[in-house]
């Protein structure tokens, strides 16, 4: 524990030196996006300075170098989430595009009228709207698993709403609003015994817990690089090869084809079938450094540090008068959505910003969850590996001062 | 010309805060607290200003040819901003309201309320005043 090199870590993230409104930045909005270490920033500019080139099609040296570096990220993320093969790793723009890829592609052949899809009340809009769209188009029924008052998936409710018509379950691994870690292994097991396709939204989990897709045994796992210290505009769909093989492409264009004739086109092999057009090469390359960064620190060490920080924050936050945390599962990460009696989250967000503290306010793209708890929004503190107990103290003191105003 | 002077007054009032964001927000909240008590009965759908992260209500009375506004918000900072708009627009004729160009906001260090998502709040508040003026013309 003591060996977690927090001081040098903070130096690795140049933005943490910023002054915001004459205060040191306290960045507590990590569930929205995390900051990037220098190594990620450098690798992106290095790509543009030294070997910018389009990938896969060139015979020249720059193209070869760019292609190699791009594909190294695929290998890296494959190992990071323990996929079986590189063909199971598809690059996207992010979690949102990933879920849309899955829903559109499966929607073209997998579902027929009256089939059912299950999501939960705690899903991000990215894991609601694509399913609503396909449900509308194909006349499917979309069911939502109840979330308990503490902020946990109601497993009994899940078992009750499964039917012989259930074709797919799409569920968040860790809730961006509640911080709850869902029992996805158990849920996927139920899916697998009932021949139901499982999709896991790993946007919040990828940086804060160990991901092993073979162990989870889900059909799809989706994530965003920018929530794991990597660049924006890059995401991954992991899919079991058998399913990806049979699925039709999501977009048509260059790169995803084998042969194009006006009489018809044959598609490229996996994973390129799903990667039409020039991808976000520089940022995919930068993503590799983000994973390197996490691996060099050690995920177990990171989790240990973050758990301790979570416990500290939970204790300190609860010392604030009128403070109510939304999401009290015993299995959660350092995400605290909260309300303070007689203090609107919008005012709180602006007043904290004046002290250099970045928190998110609003519905966090989880409106059904807000409705469930009868809230129109909350403020949210979300922690990452570079946050400290001192920052938590400063936050708590600042809020207490505001309350005594 | 009168509305110019009200906006200049506001700019002067804020000058002592020297652009300090924290003091500016606190001052805004104090201004909001000084608004006349808003009639709870008027917190109905037709008086809501659309497009705010916070809730805002605005009503008015007409006396002679002048409009007098009252408003409320569920957030203290927005209520402060609203109080400034009420100070500027209240007691003016519809034509005067429509002719008034707002320029004070950038000059009191609150640029952040214009041209970003948050600002939609301010812009929709401003629009509501103008829509009321138009409909009473
Ligand atoms: C749980 C969850 N799912 C999906 C998303 C969407 O991710 P992206 O915006 O990177 O596509 C987010 C981002 O906030 C999230 O927290």
PDB file of N, CA and C in Angstrom, chain B residues 61-111:
ATOM      1  N   UNK B  61     -46.704  41.568 -14.762  1.00  0.00           N
ATOM      2  CA  UNK B  61     -47.940  42.357 -14.707  1.00  0.00           C
ATOM      3  C   UNK B  61     -47.749  43.510 -15.672  1.00  0.00           C
ATOM      4  N   UNK B  62     -48.878  43.947 -16.245  1.00  0.00           N
ATOM      5  CA  UNK B  62     -48.798  45.089 -17.152  1.00  0.00           C
ATOM      6  C   UNK B  62     -49.465  46.274 -16.465  1.00  0.00           C
ATOM      7  N   UNK B  63     -48.788  47.408 -16.474  1.00  0.00           N
ATOM      8  CA  UNK B  63     -49.373  48.592 -15.872  1.00  0.00           C
ATOM      9  C   UNK B  63     -49.088  49.746 -16.820  1.00  0.00           C
ATOM     10  N   UNK B  64     -50.170  50.411 -17.248  1.00  0.00           N
ATOM     11  CA  UNK B  64     -50.066  51.367 -18.348  1.00  0.00           C
ATOM     12  C   UNK B  64     -49.461  50.599 -19.519  1.00  0.00           C
ATOM     13  N   UNK B  65     -48.372  51.098 -20.080  1.00  0.00           N
ATOM     14  CA  UNK B  65     -47.795  50.302 -21.177  1.00  0.00           C
ATOM     15  C   UNK B  65     -46.505  49.600 -20.736  1.00  0.00           C
ATOM     16  N   UNK B  66     -46.316  49.554 -19.427  1.00  0.00           N
ATOM     17  CA  UNK B  66     -45.051  48.965 -18.962  1.00  0.00           C
ATOM     18  C   UNK B  66     -45.247  47.565 -18.364  1.00  0.00           C
ATOM     19  N   UNK B  67     -44.187  46.750 -18.494  1.00  0.00           N
ATOM     20  CA  UNK B  67     -44.242  45.389 -17.946  1.00  0.00           C
ATOM     21  C   UNK B  67     -43.414  45.319 -16.656  1.00  0.00           C
ATOM     22  N   UNK B  68     -43.958  44.602 -15.669  1.00  0.00           N
ATOM     23  CA  UNK B  68     -43.245  44.390 -14.415  1.00  0.00           C
ATOM     24  C   UNK B  68     -43.142  42.888 -14.165  1.00  0.00           C
ATOM     25  N   UNK B  69     -41.904  42.431 -14.015  1.00  0.00           N
ATOM     26  CA  UNK B  69     -41.678  40.976 -13.966  1.00  0.00           C
ATOM     27  C   UNK B  69     -41.446  40.484 -12.552  1.00  0.00           C
ATOM     28  N   UNK B  70     -41.846  39.263 -12.316  1.00  0.00           N
ATOM     29  CA  UNK B  70     -41.330  38.587 -11.126  1.00  0.00           C
ATOM     30  C   UNK B  70     -40.967  37.153 -11.517  1.00  0.00           C
ATOM     31  N   UNK B  71     -39.993  36.612 -10.786  1.00  0.00           N
ATOM     32  CA  UNK B  71     -39.508  35.296 -11.175  1.00  0.00           C
ATOM     33  C   UNK B  71     -38.902  34.544 -10.009  1.00  0.00           C
ATOM     34  N   UNK B  72     -38.599  33.281 -10.268  1.00  0.00           N
ATOM     35  CA  UNK B  72     -37.984  32.448  -9.230  1.00  0.00           C
ATOM     36  C   UNK B  72     -37.195  31.323  -9.909  1.00  0.00           C
ATOM     37  N   UNK B  73     -36.302  30.726  -9.157  1.00  0.00           N
ATOM     38  CA  UNK B  73     -35.571  29.561  -9.656  1.00  0.00           C
ATOM     39  C   UNK B  73     -35.298  28.632  -8.486  1.00  0.00           C
ATOM     40  N   UNK B  74     -35.147  27.352  -8.789  1.00  0.00           N
ATOM     41  CA  UNK B  74     -34.806  26.411  -7.721  1.00  0.00           C
ATOM     42  C   UNK B  74     -33.308  26.369  -7.454  1.00  0.00           C
ATOM     43  N   UNK B  75     -32.528  27.124  -8.210  1.00  0.00           N
ATOM     44  CA  UNK B  75     -31.095  27.192  -7.898  1.00  0.00           C
ATOM     45  C   UNK B  75     -30.703  28.645  -7.631  1.00  0.00           C
ATOM     46  N   UNK B  76     -29.827  28.808  -6.645  1.00  0.00           N
ATOM     47  CA  UNK B  76     -29.526  30.145  -6.149  1.00  0.00           C
ATOM     48  C   UNK B  76     -28.789  31.004  -7.172  1.00  0.00           C
ATOM     49  N   UNK B  77     -27.885  30.382  -7.925  1.00  0.00           N
ATOM     50  CA  UNK B  77     -27.084  31.178  -8.859  1.00  0.00           C
ATOM     51  C   UNK B  77     -27.931  31.630 -10.047  1.00  0.00           C
ATOM     52  N   UNK B  78     -28.737  30.727 -10.553  1.00  0.00           N
ATOM     53  CA  UNK B  78     -29.625  31.114 -11.648  1.00  0.00           C
ATOM     54  C   UNK B  78     -30.599  32.201 -11.191  1.00  0.00           C
ATOM     55  N   UNK B  79     -31.033  32.085  -9.958  1.00  0.00           N
ATOM     56  CA  UNK B  79     -31.953  33.090  -9.430  1.00  0.00           C
ATOM     57  C   UNK B  79     -31.272  34.468  -9.397  1.00  0.00           C
ATOM     58  N   UNK B  80     -29.992  34.453  -9.082  1.00  0.00           N
ATOM     59  CA  UNK B  80     -29.236  35.710  -9.106  1.00  0.00           C
ATOM     60  C   UNK B  80     -29.170  36.302 -10.498  1.00  0.00           C
ATOM     61  N   UNK B  81     -28.891  35.462 -11.484  1.00  0.00           N
ATOM     62  CA  UNK B  81     -28.850  35.943 -12.871  1.00  0.00           C
ATOM     63  C   UNK B  81     -30.222  36.475 -13.279  1.00  0.00           C
ATOM     64  N   UNK B  82     -31.248  35.741 -12.892  1.00  0.00           N
ATOM     65  CA  UNK B  82     -32.614  36.152 -13.220  1.00  0.00           C
ATOM     66  C   UNK B  82     -32.913  37.515 -12.604  1.00  0.00           C
ATOM     67  N   UNK B  83     -32.445  37.733 -11.390  1.00  0.00           N
ATOM     68  CA  UNK B  83     -32.716  39.017 -10.722  1.00  0.00           C
ATOM     69  C   UNK B  83     -32.104  40.174 -11.511  1.00  0.00           C
ATOM     70  N   UNK B  84     -30.944  39.900 -12.133  1.00  0.00           N
ATOM     71  CA  UNK B  84     -30.330  40.961 -12.946  1.00  0.00           C
ATOM     72  C   UNK B  84     -31.189  41.265 -14.168  1.00  0.00           C
ATOM     73  N   UNK B  85     -31.701  40.233 -14.806  1.00  0.00           N
ATOM     74  CA  UNK B  85     -32.548  40.447 -15.987  1.00  0.00           C
ATOM     75  C   UNK B  85     -33.831  41.179 -15.598  1.00  0.00           C
ATOM     76  N   UNK B  86     -34.377  40.819 -14.450  1.00  0.00           N
ATOM     77  CA  UNK B  86     -35.597  41.496 -13.995  1.00  0.00           C
ATOM     78  C   UNK B  86     -35.297  42.976 -13.747  1.00  0.00           C
ATOM     79  N   UNK B  87     -34.147  43.223 -13.138  1.00  0.00           N
ATOM     80  CA  UNK B  87     -33.767  44.620 -12.874  1.00  0.00           C
ATOM     81  C   UNK B  87     -33.657  45.400 -14.186  1.00  0.00           C
ATOM     82  N   UNK B  88     -33.122  44.748 -15.201  1.00  0.00           N
ATOM     83  CA  UNK B  88     -32.940  45.428 -16.482  1.00  0.00           C
ATOM     84  C   UNK B  88     -34.259  45.627 -17.229  1.00  0.00           C
ATOM     85  N   UNK B  89     -35.098  44.609 -17.238  1.00  0.00           N
ATOM     86  CA  UNK B  89     -36.281  44.652 -18.104  1.00  0.00           C
ATOM     87  C   UNK B  89     -37.533  45.198 -17.412  1.00  0.00           C
ATOM     88  N   UNK B  90     -37.626  45.119 -16.104  1.00  0.00           N
ATOM     89  CA  UNK B  90     -38.859  45.522 -15.428  1.00  0.00           C
ATOM     90  C   UNK B  90     -39.071  47.027 -15.550  1.00  0.00           C
ATOM     91  N   UNK B  91     -40.347  47.416 -15.702  1.00  0.00           N
ATOM     92  CA  UNK B  91     -40.675  48.839 -15.764  1.00  0.00           C
ATOM     93  C   UNK B  91     -40.468  49.439 -17.137  1.00  0.00           C
ATOM     94  N   UNK B  92     -40.224  48.602 -18.127  1.00  0.00           N
ATOM     95  CA  UNK B  92     -40.016  49.100 -19.486  1.00  0.00           C
ATOM     96  C   UNK B  92     -41.224  48.773 -20.348  1.00  0.00           C
ATOM     97  N   UNK B  93     -41.377  49.513 -21.411  1.00  0.00           N
ATOM     98  CA  UNK B  93     -42.431  49.189 -22.384  1.00  0.00           C
ATOM     99  C   UNK B  93     -41.963  48.013 -23.233  1.00  0.00           C
ATOM    100  N   UNK B  94     -42.909  47.399 -23.924  1.00  0.00           N
ATOM    101  CA  UNK B  94     -42.541  46.252 -24.763  1.00  0.00           C
ATOM    102  C   UNK B  94     -41.485  46.653 -25.788  1.00  0.00           C
ATOM    103  N   UNK B  95     -41.684  47.826 -26.370  1.00  0.00           N
ATOM    104  CA  UNK B  95     -40.727  48.261 -27.395  1.00  0.00           C
ATOM    105  C   UNK B  95     -39.337  48.433 -26.783  1.00  0.00           C
ATOM    106  N   UNK B  96     -39.306  49.050 -25.605  1.00  0.00           N
ATOM    107  CA  UNK B  96     -38.005  49.244 -24.939  1.00  0.00           C
ATOM    108  C   UNK B  96     -37.336  47.899 -24.648  1.00  0.00           C
ATOM    109  N   UNK B  97     -38.138  46.950 -24.214  1.00  0.00           N
ATOM    110  CA  UNK B  97     -37.572  45.623 -23.915  1.00  0.00           C
ATOM    111  C   UNK B  97     -36.974  45.004 -25.171  1.00  0.00           C
ATOM    112  N   UNK B  98     -37.745  45.096 -26.256  1.00  0.00           N
ATOM    113  CA  UNK B  98     -37.259  44.492 -27.497  1.00  0.00           C
ATOM    114  C   UNK B  98     -36.038  45.216 -28.042  1.00  0.00           C
ATOM    115  N   UNK B  99     -35.936  46.515 -27.751  1.00  0.00           N
ATOM    116  CA  UNK B  99     -34.782  47.290 -28.250  1.00  0.00           C
ATOM    117  C   UNK B  99     -33.535  47.130 -27.372  1.00  0.00           C
ATOM    118  N   UNK B 100     -33.721  46.561 -26.183  1.00  0.00           N
ATOM    119  CA  UNK B 100     -32.589  46.468 -25.261  1.00  0.00           C
ATOM    120  C   UNK B 100     -31.632  45.357 -25.671  1.00  0.00           C
ATOM    121  N   UNK B 101     -30.381  45.726 -25.863  1.00  0.00           N
ATOM    122  CA  UNK B 101     -29.363  44.698 -26.135  1.00  0.00           C
ATOM    123  C   UNK B 101     -28.602  44.428 -24.842  1.00  0.00           C
ATOM    124  N   UNK B 102     -28.425  43.167 -24.535  1.00  0.00           N
ATOM    125  CA  UNK B 102     -27.700  42.850 -23.299  1.00  0.00           C
ATOM    126  C   UNK B 102     -26.201  42.785 -23.574  1.00  0.00           C
ATOM    127  N   UNK B 103     -25.448  43.494 -22.749  1.00  0.00           N
ATOM    128  CA  UNK B 103     -23.994  43.450 -22.935  1.00  0.00           C
ATOM    129  C   UNK B 103     -23.267  43.269 -21.602  1.00  0.00           C
ATOM    130  N   UNK B 104     -24.034  43.313 -20.501  1.00  0.00           N
ATOM    131  CA  UNK B 104     -23.360  43.359 -19.190  1.00  0.00           C
ATOM    132  C   UNK B 104     -22.663  42.049 -18.814  1.00  0.00           C
ATOM    133  N   UNK B 105     -23.175  40.938 -19.345  1.00  0.00           N
ATOM    134  CA  UNK B 105     -22.777  39.649 -18.776  1.00  0.00           C
ATOM    135  C   UNK B 105     -21.275  39.376 -18.939  1.00  0.00           C
ATOM    136  N   UNK B 106     -20.753  39.707 -20.126  1.00  0.00           N
ATOM    137  CA  UNK B 106     -19.318  39.517 -20.340  1.00  0.00           C
ATOM    138  C   UNK B 106     -18.504  40.456 -19.467  1.00  0.00           C
ATOM    139  N   UNK B 107     -19.073  41.606 -19.168  1.00  0.00           N
ATOM    140  CA  UNK B 107     -18.326  42.606 -18.397  1.00  0.00           C
ATOM    141  C   UNK B 107     -18.323  42.347 -16.903  1.00  0.00           C
ATOM    142  N   UNK B 108     -19.102  41.385 -16.436  1.00  0.00           N
ATOM    143  CA  UNK B 108     -19.042  41.089 -14.997  1.00  0.00           C
ATOM    144  C   UNK B 108     -18.390  39.731 -14.751  1.00  0.00           C
ATOM    145  N   UNK B 109     -17.616  39.308 -15.731  1.00  0.00           N
ATOM    146  CA  UNK B 109     -16.820  38.082 -15.530  1.00  0.00           C
ATOM    147  C   UNK B 109     -17.662  36.823 -15.586  1.00  0.00           C
ATOM    148  N   UNK B 110     -18.819  36.884 -16.212  1.00  0.00           N
ATOM    149  CA  UNK B 110     -19.652  35.688 -16.269  1.00  0.00           C
ATOM    150  C   UNK B 110     -19.828  35.181 -17.696  1.00  0.00           C
ATOM    151  N   UNK B 111     -18.779  35.338 -18.465  1.00  0.00           N
ATOM    152  CA  UNK B 111     -18.778  34.835 -19.840  1.00  0.00           C
ATOM    153  C   UNK B 111     -19.177  33.372 -19.915  1.00  0.00           C
TER     154      UNK B 111
END
